[in-house]
């Protein structure tokens, strides 16, 4: 069965077409600068990459071009072959604890939650509506970044703020990267041949979050109401003393928007190093003896270790720690520093096994009390699998 996995941003549309259950990627690509000048798209098919510059007025036009390409490339003979289209939705609030088939009520709820994800939820609705128009026979599904974390208990997801804010303003922790944490959970169940385990999953990319998972259910996660909580990230600050916000706003005369921009786009590795939000640049800076890069990395690693230790206690142990996403899959030094920082828990990094990038691997010694793994995440496949199961 052919299933399309879609991730719409305000001016972009990323897609992958899968053959399921074989989990084969037939074609993938991205439309960029939709609705802006100089728009273009790139498509990858049979290891060949095609780039075309073309005016893209809106998401509907992008879907129309996509379907035309699918037919011209003989990926499909007709549109009816695509049985399901899964859309990535950033914020599902407390409404959605699993992926669902899209109907009017689902769209209304996603719309209602737009104030919690103003850049993402409206774009996703645009994408759903556009694909409904272009491919009316396919079943559309919504796959939420927050759904996997809905199993967190009230004492874990509430903030110690006036109690009524949770219902009045929906202020609570929802987490993010749920599709990735769920994918790692399923993969680890396959590897350990056991779904009743205690896992600490570390999604360390430009955005970063760690989850504590017990018996395949999320117990706790480091992101909060928004993705700017928990770990130090590329350009996000993660956990800080909340009063810093009002203090600096007063001192610098910042508006809420300006302050939000600094906390999300000018903090984290970028804020401390003053150089870059990309961990490759930070690693380069460290090699060149840049003090601020050394400091930024120290803080970054420290926070990851703190969260793993916290979740180790919360779970009363761990059967595995998993690293994924851009940094987690590729940074050998970051993983080593984190594992070395967990020596007290009996974690023993195996330098040789850890010397890998972007593939499934056990990276600790046999004697390590907690095995650590690298598992490349695949959110697109997870979206497609959820859609496949709903369509079936
Ligand atoms: P993601 O958000 O998962 O796409 O991760 C993107 C981030 O991964 C980049 O901003 C880099 O910080 C990091 N990254 C990618 N490749 C490498 C690498 N080879 N070594 C270290 N960090 C990497």
XYZ file of C-alpha atoms and ligand atoms in Angstrom:
415
model
C 0.000 0.000 0.000
C 1.288 3.458 -0.901
C 1.241 6.023 1.902
C 2.416 9.618 1.690
C 4.052 11.200 4.725
C 3.807 15.001 4.751
C 5.307 17.768 6.868
C 4.038 21.253 5.993
C 5.656 24.442 7.225
C 4.346 27.915 6.448
C 6.422 28.052 3.238
C 7.557 24.453 2.811
C 6.262 20.961 2.147
C 8.430 17.922 2.866
C 7.223 14.533 1.710
C 8.110 10.860 1.449
C 6.075 8.245 -0.363
C 6.328 4.782 1.206
C 5.404 1.310 0.080
C 4.078 -0.387 3.211
C 4.423 -2.732 4.978
C 7.771 -3.154 3.158
C 8.873 0.261 4.536
C 10.359 1.137 1.162
C 10.817 4.829 0.295
C 9.659 5.286 -3.306
C 10.313 8.991 -3.614
C 11.043 11.895 -1.283
C 11.549 15.607 -1.568
C 10.821 19.108 -0.433
C 9.068 22.162 -1.841
C 10.598 25.376 -0.542
C 9.759 29.064 -0.485
C 6.071 28.373 -1.208
C 4.257 31.707 -1.560
C 7.562 33.626 -1.649
C 9.838 34.503 -4.578
C 12.507 32.106 -5.925
C 10.533 28.993 -4.995
C 11.834 25.586 -6.022
C 11.562 21.884 -5.269
C 13.915 18.966 -5.031
C 12.969 15.333 -5.495
C 14.998 12.237 -4.711
C 14.161 9.111 -6.658
C 16.358 6.030 -7.132
C 19.302 7.897 -5.543
C 18.975 10.613 -8.174
C 18.253 14.187 -7.064
C 16.267 16.554 -9.278
C 15.959 20.293 -8.559
C 13.454 22.487 -10.359
C 12.841 26.201 -9.976
C 9.197 27.055 -10.441
C 6.719 29.561 -9.054
C 4.827 27.970 -6.153
C 1.882 30.176 -5.234
C 0.516 27.954 -2.493
C 0.545 24.472 -0.953
C -2.211 23.267 -3.296
C 0.010 23.997 -6.270
C 2.876 22.139 -4.593
C 0.620 19.060 -4.167
C -0.467 19.321 -7.805
C 3.159 19.365 -8.968
C 3.966 16.509 -6.608
C 1.222 14.299 -8.065
C 2.306 15.198 -11.592
C 5.902 14.195 -10.765
C 4.740 10.918 -9.187
C 2.917 9.978 -12.378
C 5.633 11.216 -14.760
C 8.277 9.280 -12.806
C 6.045 6.156 -12.946
C 6.037 5.968 -9.153
C 2.267 5.618 -9.460
C -0.027 5.053 -12.427
C -2.955 6.996 -10.940
C -3.753 8.971 -7.778
C -6.086 6.272 -6.398
C -2.994 4.200 -5.590
C -2.171 6.569 -2.708
C -4.430 5.216 0.029
C -3.390 7.456 2.884
C -1.705 10.786 3.582
C -0.245 11.334 7.053
C 0.294 14.917 8.195
C 2.737 15.883 10.913
C 1.019 18.135 13.467
C 3.189 19.840 16.058
C 0.580 20.537 18.736
C -2.300 18.203 19.585
C -2.812 19.546 23.115
C -4.706 17.283 25.511
C -7.157 16.337 22.774
C -5.072 13.744 20.973
C -3.225 10.827 22.540
C -2.837 9.007 19.238
C -2.915 9.574 15.491
C -6.393 10.042 14.025
C -8.223 10.170 10.706
C -8.857 13.805 9.799
C -12.452 15.105 9.878
C -13.955 18.561 10.461
C -13.807 18.191 14.244
C -10.109 17.263 14.123
C -9.349 20.299 11.951
C -11.280 22.533 14.371
C -9.245 21.239 17.327
C -5.920 21.696 15.495
C -7.044 25.227 14.642
C -8.050 25.897 18.250
C -4.558 24.861 19.377
C -2.855 27.272 16.965
C -2.127 29.765 19.741
C 0.195 27.134 21.268
C 2.001 26.509 17.947
C 1.409 29.640 15.864
C 4.088 28.836 13.276
C 3.148 25.195 12.819
C -0.525 24.282 13.342
C -1.956 26.789 10.797
C 0.583 25.584 8.197
C -0.420 21.978 8.819
C -4.103 22.835 8.286
C -3.207 24.564 5.021
C -1.420 21.372 3.998
C -4.320 19.096 4.970
C -6.839 21.208 3.057
C -4.613 21.416 -0.011
C -3.989 17.665 -0.125
C -7.713 16.978 0.417
C -8.443 19.054 -2.678
C -5.768 17.447 -4.826
C -6.160 13.850 -3.576
C -9.781 13.594 -2.386
C -9.806 9.779 -2.399
C -6.917 9.315 0.024
C -7.594 9.007 3.750
C -5.946 11.941 5.533
C -4.527 11.406 8.982
C -3.076 13.682 11.643
C 0.018 12.479 13.506
C 0.836 14.613 16.547
C 4.271 15.413 17.990
C 2.629 15.630 21.394
C 0.487 12.459 21.343
C 3.117 10.036 22.655
C 3.608 12.205 25.774
C -0.069 12.227 26.733
C 0.545 9.305 29.118
C 2.414 11.654 31.495
C 0.643 11.962 34.845
C -0.810 15.237 36.159
C 1.905 15.721 38.787
C 4.487 15.454 35.978
C 2.842 17.629 33.329
C 1.533 20.464 35.527
C 3.579 23.572 36.238
C 3.571 24.976 39.765
C 1.574 28.003 38.598
C -1.965 29.110 39.501
C -3.907 25.858 39.072
C -6.652 27.358 36.891
C -4.156 28.413 34.184
C -3.984 24.796 33.016
C -7.660 24.805 32.001
C -8.035 28.533 31.242
C -4.913 28.886 29.084
C -3.958 25.222 28.433
C -0.661 25.931 30.204
C 0.936 22.547 30.962
C 3.706 20.391 29.573
C 2.929 18.644 26.285
C 6.435 17.706 25.130
C 7.513 17.382 21.513
C 9.413 15.021 19.177
C 6.852 12.410 20.305
C 6.892 10.698 16.911
C 10.650 10.231 17.225
C 10.534 8.994 20.840
C 7.794 6.546 19.840
C 9.861 5.292 16.886
C 12.856 4.671 19.183
C 10.602 2.861 21.661
C 9.312 0.509 18.945
C 12.814 -0.079 17.546
C 14.210 -0.826 21.008
C 11.372 -3.299 21.659
C 12.496 -5.090 18.485
C 16.186 -5.025 19.473
C 15.628 -6.102 23.091
C 12.743 -8.399 22.052
C 10.835 -6.889 24.954
C 8.385 -3.984 25.104
C 8.199 -3.941 28.908
C 11.387 -2.043 29.545
C 12.670 1.214 31.001
C 14.186 3.430 28.323
C 15.778 6.873 28.254
C 15.519 8.212 24.704
C 17.704 11.194 23.766
C 16.643 13.081 20.629
C 19.563 15.496 20.291
C 19.276 17.571 17.137
C 18.998 21.276 16.576
C 15.978 20.944 18.851
C 16.559 18.425 21.627
C 14.510 16.457 24.109
C 14.882 13.439 26.368
C 12.073 11.100 27.421
C 11.650 8.552 30.175
C 9.693 5.548 28.913
C 8.307 2.676 30.941
C 6.592 -0.316 29.345
C 6.503 1.590 26.026
C 4.665 4.563 27.561
C 6.058 8.035 28.154
C 6.436 8.821 31.859
C 8.250 12.148 31.497
C 9.826 14.316 28.826
C 12.043 17.375 28.911
C 10.144 19.722 26.582
C 7.238 21.677 27.991
C 4.364 23.865 26.867
C 6.620 24.722 23.930
C 9.831 23.160 22.602
C 11.867 25.726 24.517
C 12.235 23.744 27.725
C 14.602 21.179 29.155
C 17.884 20.756 27.328
C 20.162 23.468 25.997
C 19.649 23.433 22.210
C 21.210 24.930 19.087
C 19.656 28.346 19.626
C 17.090 27.715 22.407
C 17.902 28.224 26.068
C 15.901 25.314 27.521
C 15.269 25.464 31.295
C 15.968 28.856 32.872
C 14.759 30.783 35.900
C 11.427 32.226 34.661
C 12.062 35.563 36.368
C 15.023 36.250 34.051
C 12.431 36.918 31.333
C 10.661 39.806 33.060
C 13.936 41.123 34.521
C 15.621 41.439 31.094
C 12.450 42.725 29.415
C 12.440 45.591 31.882
C 16.181 46.264 31.613
C 16.295 46.177 27.783
C 12.779 47.449 27.130
C 12.055 44.339 25.032
C 8.573 43.466 23.778
C 7.263 39.942 24.389
C 8.026 39.090 20.766
C 11.610 40.355 20.977
C 12.221 38.429 24.169
C 10.705 35.266 22.711
C 12.930 35.626 19.664
C 16.084 35.838 21.803
C 15.123 32.858 23.971
C 14.380 30.722 20.899
C 16.782 31.954 18.244
C 19.738 33.625 19.945
C 20.350 31.501 23.019
C 21.574 27.941 23.563
C 24.878 26.946 21.910
C 24.697 30.087 19.778
C 24.116 32.393 22.742
C 27.009 31.039 24.806
C 29.526 30.433 22.006
C 28.650 33.630 20.121
C 29.575 31.648 17.001
C 27.015 29.098 15.897
C 24.024 26.947 16.790
C 25.528 24.022 14.872
C 27.385 21.519 17.015
C 29.858 20.876 14.159
C 30.999 24.509 14.406
C 31.219 24.217 18.177
C 33.365 21.066 17.825
C 35.593 22.915 15.370
C 35.843 25.842 17.799
C 36.842 23.453 20.605
C 39.620 22.015 18.396
C 40.883 25.572 17.868
C 40.835 26.239 21.609
C 37.893 28.674 21.537
C 37.012 29.170 25.232
C 33.373 30.085 24.610
C 32.838 26.953 22.489
C 34.426 24.842 25.230
C 32.091 26.457 27.777
C 28.987 26.089 25.579
C 29.714 22.388 25.038
C 30.324 21.808 28.753
C 26.938 23.320 29.615
C 25.227 21.428 26.771
C 26.625 18.058 27.867
C 25.997 18.782 31.563
C 22.281 19.361 30.923
C 21.922 16.106 28.955
C 23.601 14.172 31.783
C 21.336 15.907 34.343
C 18.194 14.819 32.510
C 19.362 11.236 31.998
C 20.215 11.015 35.715
C 16.834 12.488 36.663
C 14.997 9.973 34.496
C 17.142 7.099 35.762
C 15.855 7.922 39.242
C 12.301 8.495 38.031
C 12.245 5.133 36.222
C 14.131 3.408 39.054
C 16.738 2.189 36.584
C 17.161 1.957 32.837
C 17.412 -0.979 30.437
C 18.865 1.206 27.687
C 19.818 4.759 26.785
C 19.320 5.694 23.141
C 20.851 8.534 21.123
C 19.257 9.883 17.964
C 18.821 12.945 15.649
C 21.516 15.115 14.034
C 23.841 15.394 17.022
C 22.914 12.105 18.722
C 23.469 10.093 15.548
C 26.598 11.887 14.351
C 28.589 13.416 17.172
C 30.985 10.791 18.475
C 32.493 13.213 20.984
C 29.155 14.354 22.399
C 28.040 10.762 22.993
C 31.348 9.884 24.633
C 31.218 12.892 26.948
C 27.647 12.057 27.981
C 28.449 8.382 28.578
C 31.603 9.273 30.543
C 29.492 11.606 32.660
C 27.258 8.653 33.522
C 30.086 6.438 34.836
C 28.584 6.623 38.321
C 25.568 4.706 36.952
C 27.875 2.034 35.543
C 27.799 3.246 31.932
C 30.964 2.224 30.068
C 31.503 3.763 26.638
C 33.218 1.509 24.098
C 35.321 3.958 22.066
C 35.614 1.637 19.100
C 31.918 0.809 18.906
C 31.050 4.471 19.484
C 33.130 5.448 16.456
C 30.136 5.346 14.093
C 27.702 7.763 12.527
C 24.077 7.418 11.475
C 23.483 3.697 11.906
C 22.011 1.360 14.498
C 24.746 0.349 16.939
C 25.388 -0.694 20.520
C 28.094 1.724 21.711
C 28.877 0.534 25.235
C 31.123 -2.273 26.530
C 29.578 -5.629 27.348
C 30.257 -4.925 31.025
C 28.295 -1.625 30.936
C 25.448 -1.705 33.472
C 23.254 0.222 31.037
C 23.651 -0.471 27.321
C 23.649 2.648 25.134
C 22.549 2.589 21.513
C 22.517 4.826 18.473
C 19.299 4.486 16.494
C 18.729 6.845 13.555
C 15.257 8.257 13.972
C 12.691 8.115 11.197
C 9.728 10.358 11.931
C 8.485 10.166 8.323
C 8.263 6.378 8.513
C 6.488 6.578 11.887
C 3.912 8.983 10.391
C 3.444 6.615 7.439
C 3.116 3.531 9.698
C 0.483 5.207 11.901
C -1.392 6.228 8.736
C -1.085 2.706 7.289
C -2.556 1.215 10.474
C -5.454 3.695 10.416
C -6.148 3.095 6.724
C -6.040 -0.693 7.187
P 18.447 17.723 13.339
O 17.715 18.860 13.994
O 18.144 16.397 13.939
O 18.349 17.740 11.849
O 19.995 17.973 13.672
C 20.719 19.003 13.079
C 21.970 19.250 13.865
O 22.765 18.050 13.928
C 22.905 20.269 13.237
O 22.531 21.574 13.577
C 24.237 19.885 13.864
O 24.347 20.560 15.096
C 24.129 18.404 14.155
N 24.996 17.577 13.297
C 24.754 17.120 12.062
N 25.787 16.406 11.590
C 26.729 16.388 12.570
C 28.046 15.813 12.723
N 28.600 15.092 11.758
N 28.688 16.022 13.887
C 28.131 16.741 14.870
N 26.901 17.303 14.797
C 26.211 17.128 13.671
